[in-house]
Short mmCIF file of C-alpha atoms in Angstrom, two decimals:
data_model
loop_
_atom_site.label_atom_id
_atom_site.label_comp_id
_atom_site.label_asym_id
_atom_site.label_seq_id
_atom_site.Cartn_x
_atom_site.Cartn_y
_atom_site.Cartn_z
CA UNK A 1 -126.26 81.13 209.44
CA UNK A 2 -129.94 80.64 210.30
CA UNK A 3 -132.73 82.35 211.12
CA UNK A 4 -132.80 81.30 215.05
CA UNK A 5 -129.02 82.30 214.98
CA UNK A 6 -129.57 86.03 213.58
CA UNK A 7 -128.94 88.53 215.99
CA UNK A 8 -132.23 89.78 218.15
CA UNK A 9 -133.18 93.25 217.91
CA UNK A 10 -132.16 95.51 221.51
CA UNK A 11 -134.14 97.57 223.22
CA UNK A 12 -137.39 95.23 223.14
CA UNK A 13 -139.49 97.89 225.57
CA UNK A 14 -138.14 101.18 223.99
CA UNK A 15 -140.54 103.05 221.58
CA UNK A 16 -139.80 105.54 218.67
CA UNK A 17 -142.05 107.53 216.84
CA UNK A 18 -143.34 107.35 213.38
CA UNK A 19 -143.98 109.76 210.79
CA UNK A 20 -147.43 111.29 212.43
CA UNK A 21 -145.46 110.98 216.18
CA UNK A 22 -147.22 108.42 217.33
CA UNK A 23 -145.39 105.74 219.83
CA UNK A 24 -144.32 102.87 217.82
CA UNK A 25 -142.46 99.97 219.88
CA UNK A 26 -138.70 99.62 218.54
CA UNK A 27 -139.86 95.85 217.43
CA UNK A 28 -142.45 97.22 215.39
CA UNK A 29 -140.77 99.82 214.07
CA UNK A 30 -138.12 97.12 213.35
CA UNK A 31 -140.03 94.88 211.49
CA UNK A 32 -141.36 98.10 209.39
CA UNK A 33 -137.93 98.64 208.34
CA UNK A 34 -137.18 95.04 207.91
CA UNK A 35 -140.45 94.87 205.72
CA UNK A 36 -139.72 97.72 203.32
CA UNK A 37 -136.16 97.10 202.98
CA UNK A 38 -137.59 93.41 201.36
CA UNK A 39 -140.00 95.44 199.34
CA UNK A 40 -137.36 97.79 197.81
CA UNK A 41 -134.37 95.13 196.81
CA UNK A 42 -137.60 93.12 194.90
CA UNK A 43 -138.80 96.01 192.94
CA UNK A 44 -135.03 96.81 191.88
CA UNK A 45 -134.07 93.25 191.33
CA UNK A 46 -137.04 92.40 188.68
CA UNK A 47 -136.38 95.74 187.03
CA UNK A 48 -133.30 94.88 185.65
CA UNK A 49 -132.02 92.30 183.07
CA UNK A 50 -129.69 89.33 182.51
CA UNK A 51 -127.86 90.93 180.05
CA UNK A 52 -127.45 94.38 181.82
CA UNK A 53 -125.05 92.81 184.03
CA UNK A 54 -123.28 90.10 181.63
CA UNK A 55 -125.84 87.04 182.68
CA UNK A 56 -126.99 84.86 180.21
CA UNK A 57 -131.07 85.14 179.70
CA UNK A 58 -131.75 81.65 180.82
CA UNK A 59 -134.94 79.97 180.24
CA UNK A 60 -138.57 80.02 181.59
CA UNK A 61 -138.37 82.92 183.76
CA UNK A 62 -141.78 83.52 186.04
CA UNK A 63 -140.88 86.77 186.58
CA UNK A 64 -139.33 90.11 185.24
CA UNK A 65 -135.32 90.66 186.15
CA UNK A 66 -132.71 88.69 188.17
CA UNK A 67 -133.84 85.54 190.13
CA UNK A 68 -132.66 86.03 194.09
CA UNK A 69 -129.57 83.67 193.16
CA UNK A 70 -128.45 85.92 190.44
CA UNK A 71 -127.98 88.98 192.94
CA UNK A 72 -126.46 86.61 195.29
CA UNK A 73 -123.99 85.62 192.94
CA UNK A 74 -123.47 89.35 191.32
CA UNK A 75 -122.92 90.40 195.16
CA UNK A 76 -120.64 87.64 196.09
CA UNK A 77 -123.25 86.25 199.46
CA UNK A 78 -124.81 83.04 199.98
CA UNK A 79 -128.06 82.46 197.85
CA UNK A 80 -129.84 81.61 201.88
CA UNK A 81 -128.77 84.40 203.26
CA UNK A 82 -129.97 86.98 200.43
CA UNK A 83 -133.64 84.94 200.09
CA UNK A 84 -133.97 85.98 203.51
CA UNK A 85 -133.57 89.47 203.49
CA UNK A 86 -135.94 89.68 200.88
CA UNK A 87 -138.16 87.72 203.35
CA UNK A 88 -137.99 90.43 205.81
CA UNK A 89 -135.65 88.15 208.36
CA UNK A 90 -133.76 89.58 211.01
CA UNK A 91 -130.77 89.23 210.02
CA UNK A 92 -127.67 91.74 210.59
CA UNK A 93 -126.68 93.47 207.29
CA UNK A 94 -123.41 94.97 207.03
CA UNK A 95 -122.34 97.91 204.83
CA UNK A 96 -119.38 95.84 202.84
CA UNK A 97 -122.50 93.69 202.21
CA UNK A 98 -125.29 96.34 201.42
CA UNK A 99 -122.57 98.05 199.18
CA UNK A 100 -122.20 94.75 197.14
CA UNK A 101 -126.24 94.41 197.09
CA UNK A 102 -126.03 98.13 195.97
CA UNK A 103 -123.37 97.97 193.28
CA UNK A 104 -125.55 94.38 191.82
CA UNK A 105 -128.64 96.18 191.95
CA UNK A 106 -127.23 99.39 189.91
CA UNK A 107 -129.02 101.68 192.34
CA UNK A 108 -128.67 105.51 191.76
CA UNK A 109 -127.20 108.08 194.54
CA UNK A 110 -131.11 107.93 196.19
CA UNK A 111 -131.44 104.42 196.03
CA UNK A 112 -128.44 103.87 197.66
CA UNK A 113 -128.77 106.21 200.77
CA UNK A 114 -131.95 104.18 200.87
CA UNK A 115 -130.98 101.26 201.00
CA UNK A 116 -128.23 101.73 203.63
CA UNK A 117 -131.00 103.82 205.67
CA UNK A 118 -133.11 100.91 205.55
CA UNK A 119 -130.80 98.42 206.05
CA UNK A 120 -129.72 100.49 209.61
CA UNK A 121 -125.27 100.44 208.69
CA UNK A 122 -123.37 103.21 207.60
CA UNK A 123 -122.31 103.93 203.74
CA UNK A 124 -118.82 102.96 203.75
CA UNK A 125 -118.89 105.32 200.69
CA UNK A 126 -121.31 107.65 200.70
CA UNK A 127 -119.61 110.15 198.12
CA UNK A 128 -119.71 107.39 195.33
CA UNK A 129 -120.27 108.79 192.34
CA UNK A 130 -122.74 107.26 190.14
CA UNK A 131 -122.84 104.10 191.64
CA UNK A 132 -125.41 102.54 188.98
CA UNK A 133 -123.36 103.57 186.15
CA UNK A 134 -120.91 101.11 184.89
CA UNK A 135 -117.89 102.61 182.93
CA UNK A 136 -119.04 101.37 179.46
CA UNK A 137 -122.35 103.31 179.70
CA UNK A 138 -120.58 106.33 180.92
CA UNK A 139 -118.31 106.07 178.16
CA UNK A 140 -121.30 105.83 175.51
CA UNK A 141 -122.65 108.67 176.93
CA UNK A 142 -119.71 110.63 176.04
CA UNK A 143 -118.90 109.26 172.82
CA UNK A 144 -122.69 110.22 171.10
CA UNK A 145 -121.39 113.80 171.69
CA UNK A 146 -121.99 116.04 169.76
CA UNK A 147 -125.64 114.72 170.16
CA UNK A 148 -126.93 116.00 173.63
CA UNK A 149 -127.40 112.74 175.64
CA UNK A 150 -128.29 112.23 179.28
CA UNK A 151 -129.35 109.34 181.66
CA UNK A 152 -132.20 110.67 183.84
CA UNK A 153 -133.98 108.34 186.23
CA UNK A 154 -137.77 108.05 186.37
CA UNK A 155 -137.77 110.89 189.68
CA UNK A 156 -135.72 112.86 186.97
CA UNK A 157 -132.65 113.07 188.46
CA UNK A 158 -130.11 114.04 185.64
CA UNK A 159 -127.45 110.69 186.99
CA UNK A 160 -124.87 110.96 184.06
CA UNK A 161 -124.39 113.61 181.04
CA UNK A 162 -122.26 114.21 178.19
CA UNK A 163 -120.93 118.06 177.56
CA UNK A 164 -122.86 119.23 175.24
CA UNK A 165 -126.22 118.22 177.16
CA UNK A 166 -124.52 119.56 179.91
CA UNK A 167 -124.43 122.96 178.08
CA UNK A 168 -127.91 122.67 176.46
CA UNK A 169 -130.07 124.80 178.85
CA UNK A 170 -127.42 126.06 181.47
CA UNK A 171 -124.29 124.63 182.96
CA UNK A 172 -125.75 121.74 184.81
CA UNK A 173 -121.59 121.32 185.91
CA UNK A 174 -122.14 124.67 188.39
CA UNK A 175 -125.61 123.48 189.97
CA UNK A 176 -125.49 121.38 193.13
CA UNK A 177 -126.39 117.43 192.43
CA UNK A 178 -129.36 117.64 194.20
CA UNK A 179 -130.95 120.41 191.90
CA UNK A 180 -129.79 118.22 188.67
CA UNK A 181 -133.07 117.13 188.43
CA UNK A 182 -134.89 117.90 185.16
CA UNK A 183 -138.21 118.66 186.86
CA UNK A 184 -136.82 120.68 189.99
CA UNK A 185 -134.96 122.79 186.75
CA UNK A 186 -138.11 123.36 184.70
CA UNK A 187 -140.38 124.47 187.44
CA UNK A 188 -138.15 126.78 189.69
CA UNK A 189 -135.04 127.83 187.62
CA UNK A 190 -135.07 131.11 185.86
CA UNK A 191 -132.80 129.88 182.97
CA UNK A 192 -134.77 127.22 182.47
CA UNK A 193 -138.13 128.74 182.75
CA UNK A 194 -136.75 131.07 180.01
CA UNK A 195 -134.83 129.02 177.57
CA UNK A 196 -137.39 126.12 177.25
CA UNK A 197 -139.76 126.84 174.00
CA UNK A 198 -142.85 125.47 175.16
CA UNK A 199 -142.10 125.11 178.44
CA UNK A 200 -146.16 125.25 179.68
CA UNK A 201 -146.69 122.24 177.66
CA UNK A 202 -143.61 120.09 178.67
CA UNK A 203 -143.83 120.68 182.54
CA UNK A 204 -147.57 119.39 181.84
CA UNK A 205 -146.38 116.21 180.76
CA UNK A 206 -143.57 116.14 183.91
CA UNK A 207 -146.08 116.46 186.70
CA UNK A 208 -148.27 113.67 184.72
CA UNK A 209 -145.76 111.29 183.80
CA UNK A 210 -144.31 111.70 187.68
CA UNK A 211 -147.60 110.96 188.98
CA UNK A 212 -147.90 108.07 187.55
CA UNK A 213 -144.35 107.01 188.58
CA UNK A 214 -144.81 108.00 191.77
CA UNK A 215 -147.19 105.43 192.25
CA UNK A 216 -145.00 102.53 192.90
CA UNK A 217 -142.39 105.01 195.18
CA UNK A 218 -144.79 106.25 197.85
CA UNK A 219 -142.50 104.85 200.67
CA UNK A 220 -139.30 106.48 199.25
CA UNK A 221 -138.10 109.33 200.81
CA UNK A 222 -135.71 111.10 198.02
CA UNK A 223 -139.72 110.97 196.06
CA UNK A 224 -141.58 112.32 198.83
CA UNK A 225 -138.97 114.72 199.08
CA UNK A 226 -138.78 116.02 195.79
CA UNK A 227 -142.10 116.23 196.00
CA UNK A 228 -142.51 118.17 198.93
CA UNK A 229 -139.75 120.76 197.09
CA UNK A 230 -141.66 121.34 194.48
CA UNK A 231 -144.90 121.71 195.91
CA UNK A 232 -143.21 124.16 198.38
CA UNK A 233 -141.08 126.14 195.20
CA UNK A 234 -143.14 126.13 192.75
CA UNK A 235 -147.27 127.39 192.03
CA UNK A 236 -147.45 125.90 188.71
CA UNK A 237 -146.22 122.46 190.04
CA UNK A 238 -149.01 122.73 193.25
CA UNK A 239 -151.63 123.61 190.61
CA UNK A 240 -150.26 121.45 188.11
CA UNK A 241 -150.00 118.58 190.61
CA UNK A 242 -153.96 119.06 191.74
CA UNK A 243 -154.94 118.21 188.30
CA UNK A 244 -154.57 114.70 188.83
CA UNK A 245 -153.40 113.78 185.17
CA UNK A 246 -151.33 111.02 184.52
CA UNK A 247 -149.33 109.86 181.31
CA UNK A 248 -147.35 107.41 180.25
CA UNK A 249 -143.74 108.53 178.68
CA UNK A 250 -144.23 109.78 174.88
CA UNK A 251 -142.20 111.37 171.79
CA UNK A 252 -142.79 115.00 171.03
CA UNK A 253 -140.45 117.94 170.01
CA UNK A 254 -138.17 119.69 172.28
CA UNK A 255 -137.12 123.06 171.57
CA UNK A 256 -134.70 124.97 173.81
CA UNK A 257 -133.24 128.45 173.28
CA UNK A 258 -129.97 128.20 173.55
CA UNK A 259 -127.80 131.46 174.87
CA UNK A 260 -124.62 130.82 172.68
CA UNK A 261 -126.23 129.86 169.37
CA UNK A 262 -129.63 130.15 169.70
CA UNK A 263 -132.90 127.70 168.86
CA UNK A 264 -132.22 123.77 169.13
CA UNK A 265 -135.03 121.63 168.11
CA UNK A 266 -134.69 117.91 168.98
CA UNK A 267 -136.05 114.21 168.33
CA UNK A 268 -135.54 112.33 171.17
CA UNK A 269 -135.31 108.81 171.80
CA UNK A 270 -135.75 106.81 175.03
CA UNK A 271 -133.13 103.71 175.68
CA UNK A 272 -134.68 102.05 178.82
CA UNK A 273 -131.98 99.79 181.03
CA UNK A 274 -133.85 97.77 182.46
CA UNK A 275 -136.97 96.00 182.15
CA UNK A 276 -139.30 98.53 184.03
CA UNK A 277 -139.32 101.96 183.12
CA UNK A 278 -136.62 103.40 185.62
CA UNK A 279 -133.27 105.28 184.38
CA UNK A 280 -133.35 105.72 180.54
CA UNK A 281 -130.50 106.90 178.26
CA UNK A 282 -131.99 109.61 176.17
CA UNK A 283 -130.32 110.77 173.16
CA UNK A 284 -131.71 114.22 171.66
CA UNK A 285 -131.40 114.14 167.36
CA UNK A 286 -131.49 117.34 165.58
CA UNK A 287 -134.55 117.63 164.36
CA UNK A 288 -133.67 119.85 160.97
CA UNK A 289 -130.23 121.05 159.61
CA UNK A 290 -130.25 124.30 161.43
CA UNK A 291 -130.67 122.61 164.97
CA UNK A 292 -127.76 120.11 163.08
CA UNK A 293 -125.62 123.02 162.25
CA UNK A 294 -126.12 125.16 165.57
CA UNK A 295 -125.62 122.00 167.72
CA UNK A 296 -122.27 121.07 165.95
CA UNK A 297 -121.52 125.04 166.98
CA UNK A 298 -122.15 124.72 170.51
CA UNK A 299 -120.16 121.43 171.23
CA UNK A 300 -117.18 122.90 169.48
CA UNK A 301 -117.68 126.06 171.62
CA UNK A 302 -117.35 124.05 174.71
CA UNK A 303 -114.76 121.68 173.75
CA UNK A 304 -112.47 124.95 173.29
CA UNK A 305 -113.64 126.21 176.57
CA UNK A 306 -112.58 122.82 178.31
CA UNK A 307 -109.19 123.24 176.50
CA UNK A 308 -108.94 126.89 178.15
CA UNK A 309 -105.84 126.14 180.71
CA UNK A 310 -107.64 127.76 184.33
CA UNK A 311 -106.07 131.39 185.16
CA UNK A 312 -103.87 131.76 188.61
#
């Protein structure tokens, strides 16, 4: 394939509107999506590393993450044909293809409805679950239980949990996906709002630390929409948010009051998977023998409750 053979955009005198509804030409509009789409696969490709995805390190790298080939090659397409579409070419992108690209790139649930709204072809599976999780991780996850542990994405989107996390606030297993989202649960949910120790203090650091994240999302829609759901939900996010503050990720003490065995106070430590900071495996570490005690409690409590055979 080359670029004079790719298939030419339809409708060349048709307009569409953009988001302030003004008249945009489809072309332009086009090349907008074309442009982004570019944008977004090079800010996920140099955020993650060689060894993430069983590729040696290699030598002299200019930059941060996979080289172009290296997604080619985890996504089985030619090494041309990728380098342009991070060139913004018009070229036709299929969803057997941008499901490869998204499965290389270890994008989470967001990233991957973005990419195949971007990329203009339909998720050929668009109930995937966890599609940036490989099976080892998820396994790891599970196995540091009875230590609370949780991969949460730099939007805070809770992605993958083991049980006792799952149990540490509320049951995270009852909530809808799209409120699993540590933020969206600290600001708006009563449980939450109730159980967390020093709750003023820690939703402080959110809305600074999201700020600064936010930074390098602006043209994402799952951030703007978060955003716009907590600014809509929540007064101590809009005032919060107004402040301006921002903050870099740092270690503290979480306390949570637990309703089955009361006050948990944690360490916690940050496993980044990738080069950037994006999704992070965070492991919470009992932070005195009580907390120790109580915690070994509450996992045993719902392992027996998981045993429970369901009535009817």
């Amino acid at each position: 394939m080359s670029p004079d053979s790719a298939a030419a955009p339809s409708g060349q005198g048709s307009v569409s509107l953009d988001v302030s509804g003004a008249d945009v030409p489809e072309a332009a509009a086009a090349e907008s999506r074309r442009q982004e789409l570019a944008s977004f696969l090079r800010s996920r490709r140099e955020r993650i590393s060689p060894d993430q995805v069983g590729l040696p390190p290699g030598r002299r790298r200019r930059t941060p993450g996979l080289r172009r080939e290296e997604v080619a090659q985890l996504a089985a397409v030619g090494v041309t044909w990728y380098t342009w579409l991070e060139q913004a070419r018009e070229i036709q992108v299929s969803g057997q293809v941008a499901d490869a690209i998204a499965r290389a790139l270890m994008l989470d649930h967001n990233e991957r409805k973005h990419l195949f709204t971007l990329a203009g072809t339909a998720d050929p599976h668009p109930h995937l679950e966890c599609p940036g999780m490989s099976p080892a991780l998820l396994a790891m996850v599970d196995q540091l239980a009875p230590l609370p542990a949780a991969v949460v994405n730099s939007r805070y989107d809770v992605i993958a949990y083991n049980r006792t996390y799952g149990r540490l606030v509320s049951d995270l297993d009852a909530l809808p996906v799209e409120d699993r989202n540590v933020m969206w649960l600290s600001f708006t949910d009563p449980l939450w709002r109730e159980r967390m120790v020093d709750r003023e203090e820690s939703i402080r650091l959110m809305a600074a630390k999201f700020r600064v994240s936010m930074a390098q999302h602006l043209a994402e829609p799952a951030w703007r929409e978060l955003l716009k759901r907590l600014q809509q939900s929540s007064p101590d996010f809009r005032e919060m948010w107004e402040r301006h503050e921002v903050l870099q990720p740092d270690g503290h003490i979480k306390r949570y009051l637990n309703p089955e065995v009361g006050l948990l106070s944690f360490d916690f430590t940050h496993l980044w998977l990738g080069p950037q900071q994006g999704p992070r495996l965070t492991t919470y570490t009992p932070a005195d023998d009580l907390t120790r005690e109580r915690l070994n409690r509450l996992h045993a409590l719902v392992s027996a409750q998981e045993r429970q055979p369901i009535a009817g």
